[in-house]
Amino acid sequence: NREPIRIEFARLGGEPPRCIVASPPDSGYRCLLTMLPGSALVEMYRLYGPRLLERNVRSFLQLRGKVNQGIRKTIIEEPQMFLAFNNGLSVTASGLTLEDHGDGTATLLSAEDFQIVNGGQTTGSIFRAWRKDKINADLLQVPIKITEILSDGDVDEIAPRISQSANNQNKVNMADFSSNHPFHRRMEELSRSIWAPPAAGMQRQSRWFYERARGQYHDALAQNRTEGERRAWERIHPRNQLVTKTDLAKYEHTWSQLPHIV
């Protein structure tokens, strides 16, 4: 069997972290929310390396992908923004030693069977930047959620499900990141206020629907509760007049005779 990792937080440098503690009834676990300086993660990874990620779905992927390159860029160029930009770590443990303060918070002294189930790329990126780029890891603040599997919980059953859920999300396309640009906001306003040319033989006018954020059309349609309201809304906003950001980009570049960009 593998040897469980025990973390003594006082030995990582600095004060042991103070945490917010929540214990859902009849759940078999309790959760702690806290922050650790990057230097604490560096020391953990220096001592235990990939063993910290044995319950993770991936080990550290180095700098092969854009995500890890982006993490490294933030660490080196804007360490003060790391807390705002990074989602942090999800950790499981099967035994925590706490100093309870009686107000819903506690100081975390040690953790048994400490495993990073989500955040392996964050941890590896910080360690690599410390070792290769000589960054000051104390400047980084990393949010952490620690799930302690209690005696009536099955760590081998719960931990993989936490890892699967924490590592799973709806895909975000590159175009989605530009949704809040002023250009797209203005296009959305125009599409909601300007009538489209009437179709041949039709008396009723309709509108274009510029979908600034993916899923807006179906969300707006769902706001109409009855079938009649939905049909009336679709008559004004027909699906064949739905225009997405990538549609608009293709139309613009086609009109500008740039097929290689289209």
Tab-separated table of C-alpha atoms in Angstrom:
chain	number	residue	atom	x	y	z
A	1	ASN	CA	0.000	0.000	0.000
A	2	ARG	CA	1.030	3.599	-0.524
A	3	GLU	CA	2.268	5.534	2.497
A	4	PRO	CA	-0.208	8.301	3.475
A	5	ILE	CA	1.217	11.828	3.641
A	6	ARG	CA	1.041	13.671	6.959
A	7	ILE	CA	1.346	17.452	6.802
A	8	GLU	CA	2.492	19.387	9.896
A	9	PHE	CA	1.591	22.954	8.983
A	10	ALA	CA	3.857	24.567	11.579
A	11	ARG	CA	6.831	22.975	9.819
A	12	LEU	CA	6.010	24.560	6.465
A	13	GLY	CA	7.088	28.004	7.633
A	14	GLY	CA	4.806	30.699	8.976
A	15	GLU	CA	1.728	30.323	11.155
A	16	PRO	CA	-0.675	27.355	10.766
A	17	PRO	CA	-3.665	28.504	8.664
A	18	ARG	CA	-6.944	29.610	10.208
A	19	CYS	CA	-9.964	28.043	8.477
A	20	ILE	CA	-13.721	28.412	8.152
A	21	VAL	CA	-15.276	25.043	9.080
A	22	ALA	CA	-18.559	23.576	7.782
A	23	SER	CA	-20.001	20.150	8.653
A	24	PRO	CA	-23.117	19.171	6.657
A	25	PRO	CA	-25.211	16.742	8.752
A	26	ASP	CA	-25.101	13.025	7.877
A	27	SER	CA	-22.589	13.608	5.074
A	28	GLY	CA	-19.557	11.658	6.280
A	29	TYR	CA	-17.255	14.668	5.792
A	30	ARG	CA	-16.512	18.230	6.867
A	31	CYS	CA	-15.029	21.058	4.813
A	32	LEU	CA	-12.471	23.726	5.656
A	33	LEU	CA	-11.836	26.862	3.606
A	34	THR	CA	-8.509	28.610	3.985
A	35	MET	CA	-5.544	30.165	2.182
A	36	LEU	CA	-1.897	29.142	2.125
A	37	PRO	CA	1.112	31.103	0.918
A	38	GLY	CA	2.786	29.711	-2.186
A	39	SER	CA	5.876	28.961	-0.113
A	40	ALA	CA	3.908	26.362	1.901
A	41	LEU	CA	2.941	24.546	-1.312
A	42	VAL	CA	6.534	24.747	-2.526
A	43	GLU	CA	7.722	23.064	0.677
A	44	MET	CA	5.040	20.352	0.391
A	45	TYR	CA	5.970	19.596	-3.213
A	46	ARG	CA	9.672	19.662	-2.374
A	47	LEU	CA	9.127	17.048	0.327
A	48	TYR	CA	6.591	14.779	-1.375
A	49	GLY	CA	6.546	15.634	-5.100
A	50	PRO	CA	3.997	13.782	-7.264
A	51	ARG	CA	2.898	11.711	-4.266
A	52	LEU	CA	0.683	14.689	-3.364
A	53	LEU	CA	-1.299	14.031	-6.565
A	54	GLU	CA	-1.921	10.287	-6.249
A	55	ARG	CA	-5.700	10.823	-6.068
A	56	ASN	CA	-5.660	13.437	-8.851
A	57	VAL	CA	-6.685	12.637	-12.429
A	58	ARG	CA	-3.413	14.089	-13.794
A	59	SER	CA	0.120	14.723	-12.654
A	60	PHE	CA	1.847	18.033	-13.441
A	61	LEU	CA	1.768	18.611	-17.230
A	62	GLN	CA	4.783	20.958	-17.242
A	63	LEU	CA	4.367	23.971	-19.589
A	64	ARG	CA	2.983	22.137	-22.605
A	65	GLY	CA	-0.464	23.744	-22.472
A	66	LYS	CA	-1.742	27.326	-22.595
A	67	VAL	CA	-3.320	27.042	-19.135
A	68	ASN	CA	-0.045	26.236	-17.371
A	69	GLN	CA	1.754	28.888	-19.402
A	70	GLY	CA	-0.877	31.382	-18.244
A	71	ILE	CA	-0.445	30.323	-14.606
A	72	ARG	CA	3.329	30.793	-14.915
A	73	LYS	CA	2.845	34.233	-16.499
A	74	THR	CA	0.674	35.361	-13.566
A	75	ILE	CA	3.121	33.945	-11.007
A	76	ILE	CA	6.078	35.804	-12.547
A	77	GLU	CA	4.507	39.041	-13.774
A	78	GLU	CA	1.514	39.642	-11.460
A	79	PRO	CA	1.921	37.587	-8.271
A	80	GLN	CA	-0.386	39.982	-6.405
A	81	MET	CA	-3.232	38.961	-8.770
A	82	PHE	CA	-2.795	35.221	-8.264
A	83	LEU	CA	-5.524	34.995	-5.616
A	84	ALA	CA	-8.026	36.759	-7.907
A	85	PHE	CA	-7.147	34.767	-11.038
A	86	ASN	CA	-6.704	31.233	-9.649
A	87	ASN	CA	-9.427	28.875	-8.408
A	88	GLY	CA	-7.029	27.265	-5.946
A	89	LEU	CA	-6.879	23.660	-4.715
A	90	SER	CA	-9.327	20.973	-3.650
A	91	VAL	CA	-7.761	18.648	-1.084
A	92	THR	CA	-8.928	15.510	0.697
A	93	ALA	CA	-7.666	14.251	4.037
A	94	SER	CA	-8.785	11.544	6.440
A	95	GLY	CA	-7.648	13.067	9.702
A	96	LEU	CA	-7.267	16.713	10.760
A	97	THR	CA	-5.945	18.138	14.001
A	98	LEU	CA	-7.695	21.431	14.748
A	99	GLU	CA	-7.645	24.117	17.402
A	100	ASP	CA	-11.301	25.111	17.560
A	101	HIS	CA	-12.009	28.800	18.262
A	102	GLY	CA	-15.743	28.284	18.902
A	103	ASP	CA	-16.877	30.793	16.266
A	104	GLY	CA	-17.005	28.559	13.206
A	105	THR	CA	-13.272	28.904	12.630
A	106	ALA	CA	-10.328	26.738	13.638
A	107	THR	CA	-6.560	26.688	13.258
A	108	LEU	CA	-5.382	23.721	11.187
A	109	LEU	CA	-2.403	22.074	12.876
A	110	SER	CA	-1.952	18.873	10.862
A	111	ALA	CA	-3.590	16.666	8.225
A	112	GLU	CA	-3.354	12.920	7.606
A	113	ASP	CA	-3.500	11.393	4.105
A	114	PHE	CA	-3.241	14.849	2.499
A	115	GLN	CA	-4.054	14.612	-1.240
A	116	ILE	CA	-4.524	17.369	-3.866
A	117	VAL	CA	-7.429	16.098	-6.001
A	118	ASN	CA	-7.816	19.318	-8.018
A	119	GLY	CA	-5.076	21.912	-8.473
A	120	GLY	CA	-2.146	19.755	-9.479
A	121	GLN	CA	-1.281	22.157	-12.305
A	122	THR	CA	-1.373	25.123	-9.910
A	123	THR	CA	0.860	23.342	-7.388
A	124	GLY	CA	3.330	22.123	-10.023
A	125	SER	CA	3.447	25.546	-11.701
A	126	ILE	CA	4.256	27.320	-8.427
A	127	PHE	CA	6.995	24.803	-7.589
A	128	ARG	CA	8.501	25.020	-11.070
A	129	ALA	CA	8.490	28.837	-11.012
A	130	TRP	CA	10.172	28.779	-7.577
A	131	ARG	CA	12.862	26.335	-8.705
A	132	LYS	CA	13.471	27.494	-12.292
A	133	ASP	CA	12.505	31.172	-12.272
A	134	LYS	CA	13.550	31.918	-8.666
A	135	ILE	CA	10.270	33.640	-7.791
A	136	ASN	CA	9.346	34.657	-4.238
A	137	ALA	CA	6.531	32.200	-3.466
A	138	ASP	CA	5.565	34.144	-0.320
A	139	LEU	CA	3.932	36.729	-2.604
A	140	LEU	CA	1.347	34.156	-3.763
A	141	GLN	CA	-1.880	33.494	-1.863
A	142	VAL	CA	-3.604	30.223	-2.813
A	143	PRO	CA	-7.241	29.478	-1.830
A	144	ILE	CA	-7.766	25.916	-0.584
A	145	LYS	CA	-10.808	23.765	0.201
A	146	ILE	CA	-9.961	20.767	2.402
A	147	THR	CA	-12.514	17.960	2.664
A	148	GLU	CA	-11.928	15.703	5.652
A	149	ILE	CA	-13.427	12.240	5.198
A	150	LEU	CA	-14.766	11.293	8.648
A	151	SER	CA	-14.732	7.824	10.207
A	152	ASP	CA	-18.184	6.976	8.808
A	153	GLY	CA	-17.140	8.006	5.281
A	154	ASP	CA	-15.326	5.937	2.647
A	155	VAL	CA	-12.300	7.895	1.386
A	156	ASP	CA	-11.752	5.500	-1.540
A	157	GLU	CA	-15.329	6.123	-2.685
A	158	ILE	CA	-15.713	9.840	-1.883
A	159	ALA	CA	-12.269	11.159	-2.946
A	160	PRO	CA	-12.540	10.042	-6.628
A	161	ARG	CA	-15.985	11.649	-6.872
A	162	ILE	CA	-14.629	14.927	-5.470
A	163	SER	CA	-11.772	14.758	-7.979
A	164	GLN	CA	-14.159	14.051	-10.859
A	165	SER	CA	-16.533	16.886	-9.906
A	166	ALA	CA	-13.770	19.422	-9.190
A	167	ASN	CA	-12.043	18.684	-12.512
A	168	ASN	CA	-15.243	18.697	-14.572
A	169	GLN	CA	-16.862	21.807	-16.043
A	170	ASN	CA	-18.659	23.014	-19.161
A	171	LYS	CA	-16.188	23.792	-21.908
A	172	VAL	CA	-15.342	27.483	-22.286
A	173	ASN	CA	-14.540	28.468	-25.868
A	174	MET	CA	-11.944	31.126	-26.609
A	175	ALA	CA	-14.668	33.338	-28.118
A	176	ASP	CA	-16.551	33.268	-24.798
A	177	PHE	CA	-13.808	35.260	-23.085
A	178	SER	CA	-14.584	38.334	-25.219
A	179	SER	CA	-18.284	38.409	-24.226
A	180	ASN	CA	-17.955	41.501	-22.037
A	181	HIS	CA	-15.995	43.596	-24.546
A	182	PRO	CA	-17.718	46.983	-25.165
A	183	PHE	CA	-18.116	46.140	-28.888
A	184	HIS	CA	-20.213	43.046	-28.131
A	185	ARG	CA	-22.236	44.852	-25.473
A	186	ARG	CA	-23.078	47.587	-28.004
A	187	MET	CA	-24.028	45.014	-30.655
A	188	GLU	CA	-26.339	43.337	-28.141
A	189	GLU	CA	-28.046	46.674	-27.372
A	190	LEU	CA	-28.534	47.403	-31.086
A	191	SER	CA	-29.958	43.956	-31.818
A	192	ARG	CA	-32.563	44.422	-29.065
A	193	SER	CA	-33.690	47.832	-30.335
A	194	ILE	CA	-33.515	47.723	-34.171
A	195	TRP	CA	-36.142	45.880	-36.210
A	196	ALA	CA	-34.961	43.555	-38.961
A	197	PRO	CA	-36.234	44.101	-42.538
A	198	PRO	CA	-39.627	42.363	-42.913
A	199	ALA	CA	-39.521	39.048	-44.730
A	200	ALA	CA	-41.297	38.857	-48.103
A	201	GLY	CA	-45.046	38.374	-47.663
A	202	MET	CA	-44.893	38.890	-43.909
A	203	GLN	CA	-46.686	41.700	-42.109
A	204	ARG	CA	-45.103	41.062	-38.730
A	205	GLN	CA	-41.698	42.579	-38.005
A	206	SER	CA	-38.946	40.690	-36.204
A	207	ARG	CA	-35.573	41.336	-34.631
A	208	TRP	CA	-32.092	39.950	-34.960
A	209	PHE	CA	-30.892	38.299	-31.746
A	210	TYR	CA	-27.209	38.966	-31.146
A	211	GLU	CA	-25.977	36.335	-28.684
A	212	ARG	CA	-23.213	38.145	-26.805
A	213	ALA	CA	-22.836	35.355	-24.214
A	214	ARG	CA	-23.253	31.725	-25.239
A	215	GLY	CA	-26.676	30.369	-24.234
A	216	GLN	CA	-28.432	33.774	-24.078
A	217	TYR	CA	-31.036	32.869	-26.719
A	218	HIS	CA	-32.300	29.746	-24.944
A	219	ASP	CA	-32.130	31.501	-21.570
A	220	ALA	CA	-34.258	34.397	-22.877
A	221	LEU	CA	-36.711	31.928	-24.424
A	222	ALA	CA	-37.005	30.056	-21.120
A	223	GLN	CA	-38.063	33.258	-19.341
A	224	ASN	CA	-41.448	32.869	-21.085
A	225	ARG	CA	-43.431	30.482	-18.926
A	226	THR	CA	-46.300	29.341	-21.170
A	227	GLU	CA	-46.125	27.692	-24.575
A	228	GLY	CA	-48.082	30.592	-26.089
A	229	GLU	CA	-45.645	33.158	-24.700
A	230	ARG	CA	-42.711	31.161	-26.066
A	231	ARG	CA	-44.266	30.944	-29.538
A	232	ALA	CA	-44.964	34.692	-29.541
A	233	TRP	CA	-41.387	35.426	-28.454
A	234	GLU	CA	-39.977	33.138	-31.168
A	235	ARG	CA	-42.048	34.908	-33.818
A	236	ILE	CA	-40.313	38.166	-32.903
A	237	HIS	CA	-36.910	36.480	-32.439
A	238	PRO	CA	-36.833	33.607	-34.982
A	239	ARG	CA	-33.981	31.132	-34.606
A	240	ASN	CA	-32.733	31.800	-38.136
A	241	GLN	CA	-32.031	35.408	-37.053
A	242	LEU	CA	-29.823	34.342	-34.149
A	243	VAL	CA	-26.300	35.737	-34.657
A	244	THR	CA	-23.353	34.618	-32.513
A	245	LYS	CA	-20.033	36.393	-32.009
A	246	THR	CA	-18.236	33.936	-34.308
A	247	ASP	CA	-20.987	34.314	-36.936
A	248	LEU	CA	-20.470	38.072	-36.923
A	249	ALA	CA	-16.692	37.657	-37.217
A	250	LYS	CA	-17.149	35.421	-40.270
A	251	TYR	CA	-19.592	37.846	-41.913
A	252	GLU	CA	-17.345	40.848	-41.283
A	253	HIS	CA	-14.259	39.156	-42.730
A	254	THR	CA	-16.208	37.723	-45.666
A	255	TRP	CA	-17.468	41.228	-46.515
A	256	SER	CA	-13.880	42.474	-46.225
A	257	GLN	CA	-12.786	39.729	-48.685
A	258	LEU	CA	-10.513	37.935	-46.186
A	259	PRO	CA	-11.358	34.244	-46.785
A	260	HIS	CA	-8.095	33.061	-45.218
A	261	ILE	CA	-9.247	34.588	-41.895
A	262	VAL	CA	-12.820	33.277	-42.306
